[in-house]
mmCIF file of N, CA and C in Angstrom:
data_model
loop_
_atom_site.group_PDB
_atom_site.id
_atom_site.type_symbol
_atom_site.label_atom_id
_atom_site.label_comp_id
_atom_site.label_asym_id
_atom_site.label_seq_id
_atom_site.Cartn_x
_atom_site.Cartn_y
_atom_site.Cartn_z
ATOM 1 N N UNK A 1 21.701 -49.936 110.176
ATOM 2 C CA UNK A 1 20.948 -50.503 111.263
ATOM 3 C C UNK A 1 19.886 -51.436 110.692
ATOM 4 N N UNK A 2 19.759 -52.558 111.938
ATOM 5 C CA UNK A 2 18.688 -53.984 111.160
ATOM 6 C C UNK A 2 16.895 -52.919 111.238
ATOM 7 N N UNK A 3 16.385 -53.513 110.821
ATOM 8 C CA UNK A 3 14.644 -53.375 110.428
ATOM 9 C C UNK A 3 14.367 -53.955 111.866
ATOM 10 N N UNK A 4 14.733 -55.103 112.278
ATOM 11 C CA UNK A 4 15.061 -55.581 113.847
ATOM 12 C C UNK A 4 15.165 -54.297 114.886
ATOM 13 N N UNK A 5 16.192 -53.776 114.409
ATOM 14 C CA UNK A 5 16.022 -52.541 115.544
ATOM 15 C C UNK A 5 15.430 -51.400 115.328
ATOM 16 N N UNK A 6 15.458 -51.023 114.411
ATOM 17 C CA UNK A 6 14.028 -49.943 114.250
ATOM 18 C C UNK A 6 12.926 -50.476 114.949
ATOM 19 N N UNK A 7 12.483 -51.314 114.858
ATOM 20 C CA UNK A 7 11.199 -51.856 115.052
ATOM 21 C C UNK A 7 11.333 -51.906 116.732
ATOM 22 N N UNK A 8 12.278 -52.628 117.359
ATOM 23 C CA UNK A 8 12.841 -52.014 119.079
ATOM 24 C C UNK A 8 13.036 -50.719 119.259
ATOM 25 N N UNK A 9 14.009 -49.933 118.665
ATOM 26 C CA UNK A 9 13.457 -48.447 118.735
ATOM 27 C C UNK A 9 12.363 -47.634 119.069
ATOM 28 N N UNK A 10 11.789 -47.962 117.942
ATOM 29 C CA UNK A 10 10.469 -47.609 118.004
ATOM 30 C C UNK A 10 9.011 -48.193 119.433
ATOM 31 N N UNK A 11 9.635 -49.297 119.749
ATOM 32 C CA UNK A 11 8.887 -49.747 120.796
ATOM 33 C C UNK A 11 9.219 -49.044 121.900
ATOM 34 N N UNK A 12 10.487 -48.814 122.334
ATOM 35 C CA UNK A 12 11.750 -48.232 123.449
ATOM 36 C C UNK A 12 10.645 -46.899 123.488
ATOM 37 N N UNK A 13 10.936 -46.061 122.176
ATOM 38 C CA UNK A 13 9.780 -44.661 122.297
ATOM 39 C C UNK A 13 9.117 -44.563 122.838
ATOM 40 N N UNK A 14 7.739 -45.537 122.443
ATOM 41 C CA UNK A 14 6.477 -45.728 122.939
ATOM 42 C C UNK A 14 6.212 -46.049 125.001
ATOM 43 N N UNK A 15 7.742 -46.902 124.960
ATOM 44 C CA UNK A 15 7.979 -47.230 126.390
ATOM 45 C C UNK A 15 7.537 -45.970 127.270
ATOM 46 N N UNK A 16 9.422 -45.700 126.458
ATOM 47 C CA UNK A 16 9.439 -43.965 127.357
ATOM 48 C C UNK A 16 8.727 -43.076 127.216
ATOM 49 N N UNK A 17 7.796 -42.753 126.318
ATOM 50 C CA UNK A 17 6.453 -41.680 126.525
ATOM 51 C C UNK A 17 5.626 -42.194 127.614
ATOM 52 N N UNK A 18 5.674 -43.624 127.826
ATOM 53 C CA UNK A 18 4.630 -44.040 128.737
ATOM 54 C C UNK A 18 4.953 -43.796 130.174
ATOM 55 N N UNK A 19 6.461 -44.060 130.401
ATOM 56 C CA UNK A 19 7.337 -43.712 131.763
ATOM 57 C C UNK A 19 6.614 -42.163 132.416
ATOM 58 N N UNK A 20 6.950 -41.314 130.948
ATOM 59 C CA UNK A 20 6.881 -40.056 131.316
ATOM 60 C C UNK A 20 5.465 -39.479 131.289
ATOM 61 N N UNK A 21 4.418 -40.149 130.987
ATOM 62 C CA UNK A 21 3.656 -39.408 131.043
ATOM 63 C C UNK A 21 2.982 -39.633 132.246
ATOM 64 N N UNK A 22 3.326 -41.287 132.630
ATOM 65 C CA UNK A 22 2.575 -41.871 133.779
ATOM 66 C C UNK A 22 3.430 -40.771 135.040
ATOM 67 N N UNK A 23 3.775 -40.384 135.152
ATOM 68 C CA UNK A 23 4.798 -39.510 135.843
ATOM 69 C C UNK A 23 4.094 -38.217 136.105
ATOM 70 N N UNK A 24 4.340 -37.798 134.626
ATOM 71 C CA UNK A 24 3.603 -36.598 134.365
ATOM 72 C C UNK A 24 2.101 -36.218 134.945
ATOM 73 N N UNK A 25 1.231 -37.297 134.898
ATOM 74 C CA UNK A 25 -0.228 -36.985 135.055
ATOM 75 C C UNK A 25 -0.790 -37.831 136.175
ATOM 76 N N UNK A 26 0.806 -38.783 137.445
ATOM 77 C CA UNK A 26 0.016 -39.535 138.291
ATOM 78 C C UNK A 26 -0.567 -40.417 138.228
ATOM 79 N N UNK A 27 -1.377 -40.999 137.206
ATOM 80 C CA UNK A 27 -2.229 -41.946 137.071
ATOM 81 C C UNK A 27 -1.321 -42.925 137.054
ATOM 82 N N UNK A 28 -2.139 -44.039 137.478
ATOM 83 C CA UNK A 28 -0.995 -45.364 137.735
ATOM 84 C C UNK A 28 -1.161 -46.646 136.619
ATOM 85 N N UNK A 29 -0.567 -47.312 136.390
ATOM 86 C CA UNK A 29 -0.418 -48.280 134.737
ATOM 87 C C UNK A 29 -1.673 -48.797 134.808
ATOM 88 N N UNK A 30 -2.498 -49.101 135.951
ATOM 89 C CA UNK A 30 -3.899 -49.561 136.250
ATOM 90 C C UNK A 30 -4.682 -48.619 135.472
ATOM 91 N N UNK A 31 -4.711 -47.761 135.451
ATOM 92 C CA UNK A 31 -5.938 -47.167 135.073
ATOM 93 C C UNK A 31 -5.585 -46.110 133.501
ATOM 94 N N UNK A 32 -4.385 -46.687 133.097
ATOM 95 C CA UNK A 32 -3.942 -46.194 132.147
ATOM 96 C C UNK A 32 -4.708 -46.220 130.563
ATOM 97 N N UNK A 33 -5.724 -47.484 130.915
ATOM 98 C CA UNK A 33 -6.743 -47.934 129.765
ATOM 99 C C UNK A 33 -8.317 -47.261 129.257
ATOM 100 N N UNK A 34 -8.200 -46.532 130.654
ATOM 101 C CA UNK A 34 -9.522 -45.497 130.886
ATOM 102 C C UNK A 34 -8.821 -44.361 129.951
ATOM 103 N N UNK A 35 -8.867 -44.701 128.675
ATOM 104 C CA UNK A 35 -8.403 -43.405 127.872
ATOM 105 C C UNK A 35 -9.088 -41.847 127.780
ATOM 106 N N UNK A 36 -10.561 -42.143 127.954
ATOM 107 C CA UNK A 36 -10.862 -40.141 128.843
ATOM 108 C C UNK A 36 -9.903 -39.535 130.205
ATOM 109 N N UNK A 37 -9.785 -40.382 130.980
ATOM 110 C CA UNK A 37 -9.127 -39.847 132.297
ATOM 111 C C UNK A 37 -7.854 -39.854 131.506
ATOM 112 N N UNK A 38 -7.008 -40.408 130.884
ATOM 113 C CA UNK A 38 -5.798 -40.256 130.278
ATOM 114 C C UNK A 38 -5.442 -38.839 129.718
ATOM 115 N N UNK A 39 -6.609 -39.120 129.276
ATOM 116 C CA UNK A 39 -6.753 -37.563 127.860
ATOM 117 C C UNK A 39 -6.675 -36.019 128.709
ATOM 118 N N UNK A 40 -7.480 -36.558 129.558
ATOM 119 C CA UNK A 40 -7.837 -35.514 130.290
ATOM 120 C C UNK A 40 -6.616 -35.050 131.101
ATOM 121 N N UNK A 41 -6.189 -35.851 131.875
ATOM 122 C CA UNK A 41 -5.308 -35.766 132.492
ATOM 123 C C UNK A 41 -3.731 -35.405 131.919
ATOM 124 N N UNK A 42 -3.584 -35.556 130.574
ATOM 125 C CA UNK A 42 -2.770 -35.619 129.391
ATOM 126 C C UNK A 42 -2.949 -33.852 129.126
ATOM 127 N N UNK A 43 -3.690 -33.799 128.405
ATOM 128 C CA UNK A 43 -4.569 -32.499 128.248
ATOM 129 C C UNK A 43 -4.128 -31.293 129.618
ATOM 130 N N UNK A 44 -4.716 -31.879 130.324
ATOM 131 C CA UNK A 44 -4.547 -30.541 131.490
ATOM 132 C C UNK A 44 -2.825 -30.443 131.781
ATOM 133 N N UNK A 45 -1.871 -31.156 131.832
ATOM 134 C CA UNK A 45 -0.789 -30.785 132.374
ATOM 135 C C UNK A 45 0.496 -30.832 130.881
ATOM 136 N N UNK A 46 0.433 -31.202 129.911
ATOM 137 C CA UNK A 46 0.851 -30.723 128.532
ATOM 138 C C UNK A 46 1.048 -29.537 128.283
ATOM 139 N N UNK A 47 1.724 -28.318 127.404
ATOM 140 C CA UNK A 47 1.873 -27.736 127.217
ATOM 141 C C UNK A 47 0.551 -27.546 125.906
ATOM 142 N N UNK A 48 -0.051 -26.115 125.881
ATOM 143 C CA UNK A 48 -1.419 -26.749 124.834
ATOM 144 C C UNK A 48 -0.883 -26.332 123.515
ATOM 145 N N UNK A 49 1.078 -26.089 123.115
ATOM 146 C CA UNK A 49 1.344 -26.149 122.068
ATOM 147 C C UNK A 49 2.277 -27.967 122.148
ATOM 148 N N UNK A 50 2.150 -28.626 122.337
ATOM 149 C CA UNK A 50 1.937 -29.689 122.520
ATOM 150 C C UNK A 50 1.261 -30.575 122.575
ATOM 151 N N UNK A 51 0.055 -30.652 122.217
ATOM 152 C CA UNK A 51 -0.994 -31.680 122.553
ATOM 153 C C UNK A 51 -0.769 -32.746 122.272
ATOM 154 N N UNK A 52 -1.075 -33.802 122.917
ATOM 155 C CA UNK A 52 -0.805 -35.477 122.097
ATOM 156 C C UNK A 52 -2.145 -35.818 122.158
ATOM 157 N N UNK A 53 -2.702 -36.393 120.569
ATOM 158 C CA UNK A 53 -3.755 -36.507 120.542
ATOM 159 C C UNK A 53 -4.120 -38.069 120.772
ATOM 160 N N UNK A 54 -5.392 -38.220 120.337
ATOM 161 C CA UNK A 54 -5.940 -39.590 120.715
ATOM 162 C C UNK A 54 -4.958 -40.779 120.508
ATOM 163 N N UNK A 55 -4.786 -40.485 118.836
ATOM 164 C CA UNK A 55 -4.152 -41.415 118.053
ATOM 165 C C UNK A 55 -2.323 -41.781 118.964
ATOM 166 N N UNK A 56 -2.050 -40.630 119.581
ATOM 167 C CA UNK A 56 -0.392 -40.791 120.329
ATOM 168 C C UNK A 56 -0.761 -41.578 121.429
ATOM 169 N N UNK A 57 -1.992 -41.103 122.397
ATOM 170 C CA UNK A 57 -2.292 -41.609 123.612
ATOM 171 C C UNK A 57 -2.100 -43.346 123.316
ATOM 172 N N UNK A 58 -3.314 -43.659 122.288
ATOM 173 C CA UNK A 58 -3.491 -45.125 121.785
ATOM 174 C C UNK A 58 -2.292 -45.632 121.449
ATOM 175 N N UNK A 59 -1.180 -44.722 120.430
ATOM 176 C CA UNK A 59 -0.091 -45.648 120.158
ATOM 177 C C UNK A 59 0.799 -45.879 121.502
ATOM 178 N N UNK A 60 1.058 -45.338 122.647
ATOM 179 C CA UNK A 60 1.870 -45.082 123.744
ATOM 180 C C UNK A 60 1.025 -46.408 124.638
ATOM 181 N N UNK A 61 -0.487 -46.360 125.120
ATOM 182 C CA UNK A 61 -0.913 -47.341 125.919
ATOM 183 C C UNK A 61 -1.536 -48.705 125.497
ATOM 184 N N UNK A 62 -1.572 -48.442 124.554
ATOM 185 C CA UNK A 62 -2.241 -49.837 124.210
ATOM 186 C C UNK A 62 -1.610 -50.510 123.120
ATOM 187 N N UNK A 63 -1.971 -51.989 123.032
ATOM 188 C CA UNK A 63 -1.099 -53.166 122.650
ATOM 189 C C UNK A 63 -1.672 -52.689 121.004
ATOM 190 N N UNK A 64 -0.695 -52.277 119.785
ATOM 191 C CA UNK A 64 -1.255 -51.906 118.702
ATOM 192 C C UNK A 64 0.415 -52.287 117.279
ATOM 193 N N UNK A 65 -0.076 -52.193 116.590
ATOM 194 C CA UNK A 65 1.479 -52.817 115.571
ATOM 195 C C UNK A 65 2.597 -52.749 115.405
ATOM 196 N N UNK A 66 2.829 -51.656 115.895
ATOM 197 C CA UNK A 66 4.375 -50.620 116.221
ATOM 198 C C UNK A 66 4.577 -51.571 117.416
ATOM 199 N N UNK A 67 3.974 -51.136 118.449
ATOM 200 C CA UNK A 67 4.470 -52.198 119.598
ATOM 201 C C UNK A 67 4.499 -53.600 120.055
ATOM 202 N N UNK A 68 3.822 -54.121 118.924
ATOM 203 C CA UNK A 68 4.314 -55.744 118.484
ATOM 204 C C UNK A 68 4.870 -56.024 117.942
ATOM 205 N N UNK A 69 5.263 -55.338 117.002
ATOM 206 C CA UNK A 69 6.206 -55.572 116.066
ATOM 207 C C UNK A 69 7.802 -55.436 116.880
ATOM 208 N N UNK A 70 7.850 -54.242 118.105
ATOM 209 C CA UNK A 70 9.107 -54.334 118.260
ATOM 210 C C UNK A 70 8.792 -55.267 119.637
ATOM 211 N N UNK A 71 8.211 -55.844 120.222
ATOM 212 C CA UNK A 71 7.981 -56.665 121.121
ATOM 213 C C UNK A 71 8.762 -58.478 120.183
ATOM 214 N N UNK A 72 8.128 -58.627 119.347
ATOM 215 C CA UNK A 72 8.334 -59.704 118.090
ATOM 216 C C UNK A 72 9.778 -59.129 117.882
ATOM 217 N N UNK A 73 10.524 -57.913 117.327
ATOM 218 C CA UNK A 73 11.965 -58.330 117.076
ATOM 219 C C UNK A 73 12.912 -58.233 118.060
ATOM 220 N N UNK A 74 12.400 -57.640 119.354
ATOM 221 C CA UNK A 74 13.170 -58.017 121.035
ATOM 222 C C UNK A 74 13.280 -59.452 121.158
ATOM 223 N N UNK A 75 12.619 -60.147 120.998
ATOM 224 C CA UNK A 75 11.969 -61.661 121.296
ATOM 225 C C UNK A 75 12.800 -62.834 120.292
ATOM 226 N N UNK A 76 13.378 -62.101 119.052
ATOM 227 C CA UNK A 76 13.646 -63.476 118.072
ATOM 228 C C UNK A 76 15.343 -62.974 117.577
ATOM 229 N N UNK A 77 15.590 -63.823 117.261
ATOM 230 C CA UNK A 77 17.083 -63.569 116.802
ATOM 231 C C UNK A 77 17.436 -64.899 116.214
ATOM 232 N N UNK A 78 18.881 -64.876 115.179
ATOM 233 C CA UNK A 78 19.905 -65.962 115.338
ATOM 234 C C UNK A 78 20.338 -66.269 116.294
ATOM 235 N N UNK A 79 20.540 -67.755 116.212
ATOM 236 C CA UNK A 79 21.187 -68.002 118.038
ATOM 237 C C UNK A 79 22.169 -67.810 117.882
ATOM 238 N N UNK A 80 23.084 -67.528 116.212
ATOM 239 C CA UNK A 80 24.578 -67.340 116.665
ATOM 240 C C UNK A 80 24.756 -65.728 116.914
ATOM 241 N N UNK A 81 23.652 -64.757 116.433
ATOM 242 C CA UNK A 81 23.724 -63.688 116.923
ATOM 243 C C UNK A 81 23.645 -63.369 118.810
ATOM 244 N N UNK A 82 22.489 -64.194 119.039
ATOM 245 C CA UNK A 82 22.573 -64.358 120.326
ATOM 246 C C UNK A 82 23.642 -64.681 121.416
ATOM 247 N N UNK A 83 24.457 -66.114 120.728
ATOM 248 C CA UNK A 83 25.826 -66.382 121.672
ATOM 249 C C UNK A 83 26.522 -65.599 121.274
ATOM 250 N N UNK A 84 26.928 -64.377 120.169
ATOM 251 C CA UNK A 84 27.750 -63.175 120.655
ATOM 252 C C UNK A 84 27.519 -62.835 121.525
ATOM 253 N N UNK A 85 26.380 -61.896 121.608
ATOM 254 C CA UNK A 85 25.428 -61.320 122.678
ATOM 255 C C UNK A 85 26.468 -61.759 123.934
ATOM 256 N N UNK A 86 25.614 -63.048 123.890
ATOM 257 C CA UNK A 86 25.946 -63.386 125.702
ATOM 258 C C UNK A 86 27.240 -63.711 126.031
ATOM 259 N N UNK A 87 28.238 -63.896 125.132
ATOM 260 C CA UNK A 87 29.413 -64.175 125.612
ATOM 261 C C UNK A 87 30.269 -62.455 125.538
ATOM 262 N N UNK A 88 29.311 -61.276 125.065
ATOM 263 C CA UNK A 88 29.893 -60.120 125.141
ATOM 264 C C UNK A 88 31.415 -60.165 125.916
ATOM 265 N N UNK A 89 31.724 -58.897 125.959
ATOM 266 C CA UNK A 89 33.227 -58.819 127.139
ATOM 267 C C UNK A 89 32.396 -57.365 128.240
ATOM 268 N N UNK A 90 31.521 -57.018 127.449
ATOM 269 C CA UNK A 90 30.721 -56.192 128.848
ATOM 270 C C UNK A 90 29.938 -56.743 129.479
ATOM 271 N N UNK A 91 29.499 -58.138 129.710
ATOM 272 C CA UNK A 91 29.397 -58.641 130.772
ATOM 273 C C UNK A 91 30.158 -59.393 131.843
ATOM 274 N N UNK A 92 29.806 -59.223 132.849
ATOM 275 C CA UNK A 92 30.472 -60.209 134.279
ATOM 276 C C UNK A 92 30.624 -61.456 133.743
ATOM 277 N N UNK A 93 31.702 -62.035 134.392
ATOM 278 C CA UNK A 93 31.819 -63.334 134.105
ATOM 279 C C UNK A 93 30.457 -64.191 134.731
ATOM 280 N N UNK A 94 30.607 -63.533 135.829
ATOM 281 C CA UNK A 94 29.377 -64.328 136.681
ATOM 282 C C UNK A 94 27.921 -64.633 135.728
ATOM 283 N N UNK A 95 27.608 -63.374 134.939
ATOM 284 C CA UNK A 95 26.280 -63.288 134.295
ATOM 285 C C UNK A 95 26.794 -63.762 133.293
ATOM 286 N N UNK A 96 28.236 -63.563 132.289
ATOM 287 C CA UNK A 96 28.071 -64.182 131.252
ATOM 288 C C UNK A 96 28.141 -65.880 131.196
ATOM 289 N N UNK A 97 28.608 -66.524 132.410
ATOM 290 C CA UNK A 97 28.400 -67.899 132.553
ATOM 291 C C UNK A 97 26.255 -68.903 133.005
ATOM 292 N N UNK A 98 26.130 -67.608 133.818
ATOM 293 C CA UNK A 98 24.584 -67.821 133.674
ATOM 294 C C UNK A 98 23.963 -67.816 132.637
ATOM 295 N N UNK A 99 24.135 -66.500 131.509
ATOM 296 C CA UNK A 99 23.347 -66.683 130.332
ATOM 297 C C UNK A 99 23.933 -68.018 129.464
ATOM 298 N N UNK A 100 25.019 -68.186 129.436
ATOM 299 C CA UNK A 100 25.585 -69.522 129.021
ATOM 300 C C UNK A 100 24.329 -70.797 129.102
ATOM 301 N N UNK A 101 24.137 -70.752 130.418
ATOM 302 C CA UNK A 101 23.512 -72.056 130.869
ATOM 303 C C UNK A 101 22.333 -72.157 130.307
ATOM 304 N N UNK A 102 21.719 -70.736 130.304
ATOM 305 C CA UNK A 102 20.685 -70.030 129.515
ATOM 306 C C UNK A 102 20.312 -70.710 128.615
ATOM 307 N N UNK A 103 21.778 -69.973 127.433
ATOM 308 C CA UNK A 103 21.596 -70.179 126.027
ATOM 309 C C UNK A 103 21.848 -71.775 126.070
ATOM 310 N N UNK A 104 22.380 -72.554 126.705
ATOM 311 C CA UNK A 104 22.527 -73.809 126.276
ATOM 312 C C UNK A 104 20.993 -74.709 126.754
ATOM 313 N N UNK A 105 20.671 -74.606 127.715
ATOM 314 C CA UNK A 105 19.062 -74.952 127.938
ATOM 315 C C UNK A 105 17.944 -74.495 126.775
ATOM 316 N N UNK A 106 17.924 -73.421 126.045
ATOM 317 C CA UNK A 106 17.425 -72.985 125.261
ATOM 318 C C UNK A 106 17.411 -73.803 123.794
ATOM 319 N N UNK A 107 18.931 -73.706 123.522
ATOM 320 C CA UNK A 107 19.486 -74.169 121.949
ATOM 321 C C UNK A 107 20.021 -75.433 122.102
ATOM 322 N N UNK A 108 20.414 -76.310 123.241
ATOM 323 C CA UNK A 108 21.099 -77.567 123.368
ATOM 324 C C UNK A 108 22.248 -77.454 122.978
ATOM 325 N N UNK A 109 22.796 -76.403 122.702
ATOM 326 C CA UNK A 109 24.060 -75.791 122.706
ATOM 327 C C UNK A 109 24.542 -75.210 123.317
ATOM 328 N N UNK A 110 26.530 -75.121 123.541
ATOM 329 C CA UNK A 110 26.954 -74.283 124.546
ATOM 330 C C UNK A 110 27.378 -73.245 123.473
ATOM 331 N N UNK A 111 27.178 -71.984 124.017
ATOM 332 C CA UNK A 111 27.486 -70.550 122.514
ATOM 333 C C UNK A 111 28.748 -70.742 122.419
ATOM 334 N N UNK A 112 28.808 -70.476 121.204
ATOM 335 C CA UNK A 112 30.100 -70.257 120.541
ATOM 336 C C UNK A 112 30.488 -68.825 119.652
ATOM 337 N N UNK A 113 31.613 -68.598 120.126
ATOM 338 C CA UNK A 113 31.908 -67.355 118.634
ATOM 339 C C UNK A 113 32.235 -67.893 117.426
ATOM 340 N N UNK A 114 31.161 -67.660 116.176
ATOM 341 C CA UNK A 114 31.404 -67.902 115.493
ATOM 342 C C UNK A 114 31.676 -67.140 114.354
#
């Protein structure tokens, strides 16, 4: 596996702890930055052989290196990796002719398998 996807992996994580906790404790993505009410709210409905401490809260809500980093390798690619991508066979024709138009507005190219 690429360093590329670890690095998405690892962001995907951070996602889904955030799904679940915002879930978990009610609070809404608004007020997710008020990290005492987080904690707290984190804290009270957690299991207390579980705790997620400051340092998890911070890596899960806020913009920090792990989650730029896989934000940065979601975001960049080869474009000939890319026109695989979009000319996949698990997509619709319908969508794989849109991303087409996509990728060719993008690269001034129409994708190719290469």
């Amino acid at each position: 596996m690429s360093s590329a996807m670890w690095r998405i992996y690892r962001r995907m994580v951070l996602d889904q702890a955030r799904i679940r906790l915002l879930d978990l404790t009610g609070i809404n993505s608004e007020d997710f930055n008020s990290s005492g009410l987080l904690e707290e709210a984190v804290e009270a409905r957690l299991p207390k052989n579980f705790a997620l401490k400051k340092s998890a809260l911070d890596m899960i809500f806020k913009t920090g290196s792990v989650r730029q980093q896989g934000n940065t390798a979601a975001h960049e690619g080869p474009p000939e990796a890319i026109a695989l991508a979009i000319l996949g066979s698990d997509l619709s024709n319908s969508d794989r002719t849109t991303l087409a138009v996509v990728y060719k507005y993008v690269y001034g190219v129409e994708p190719a398998l290469e």
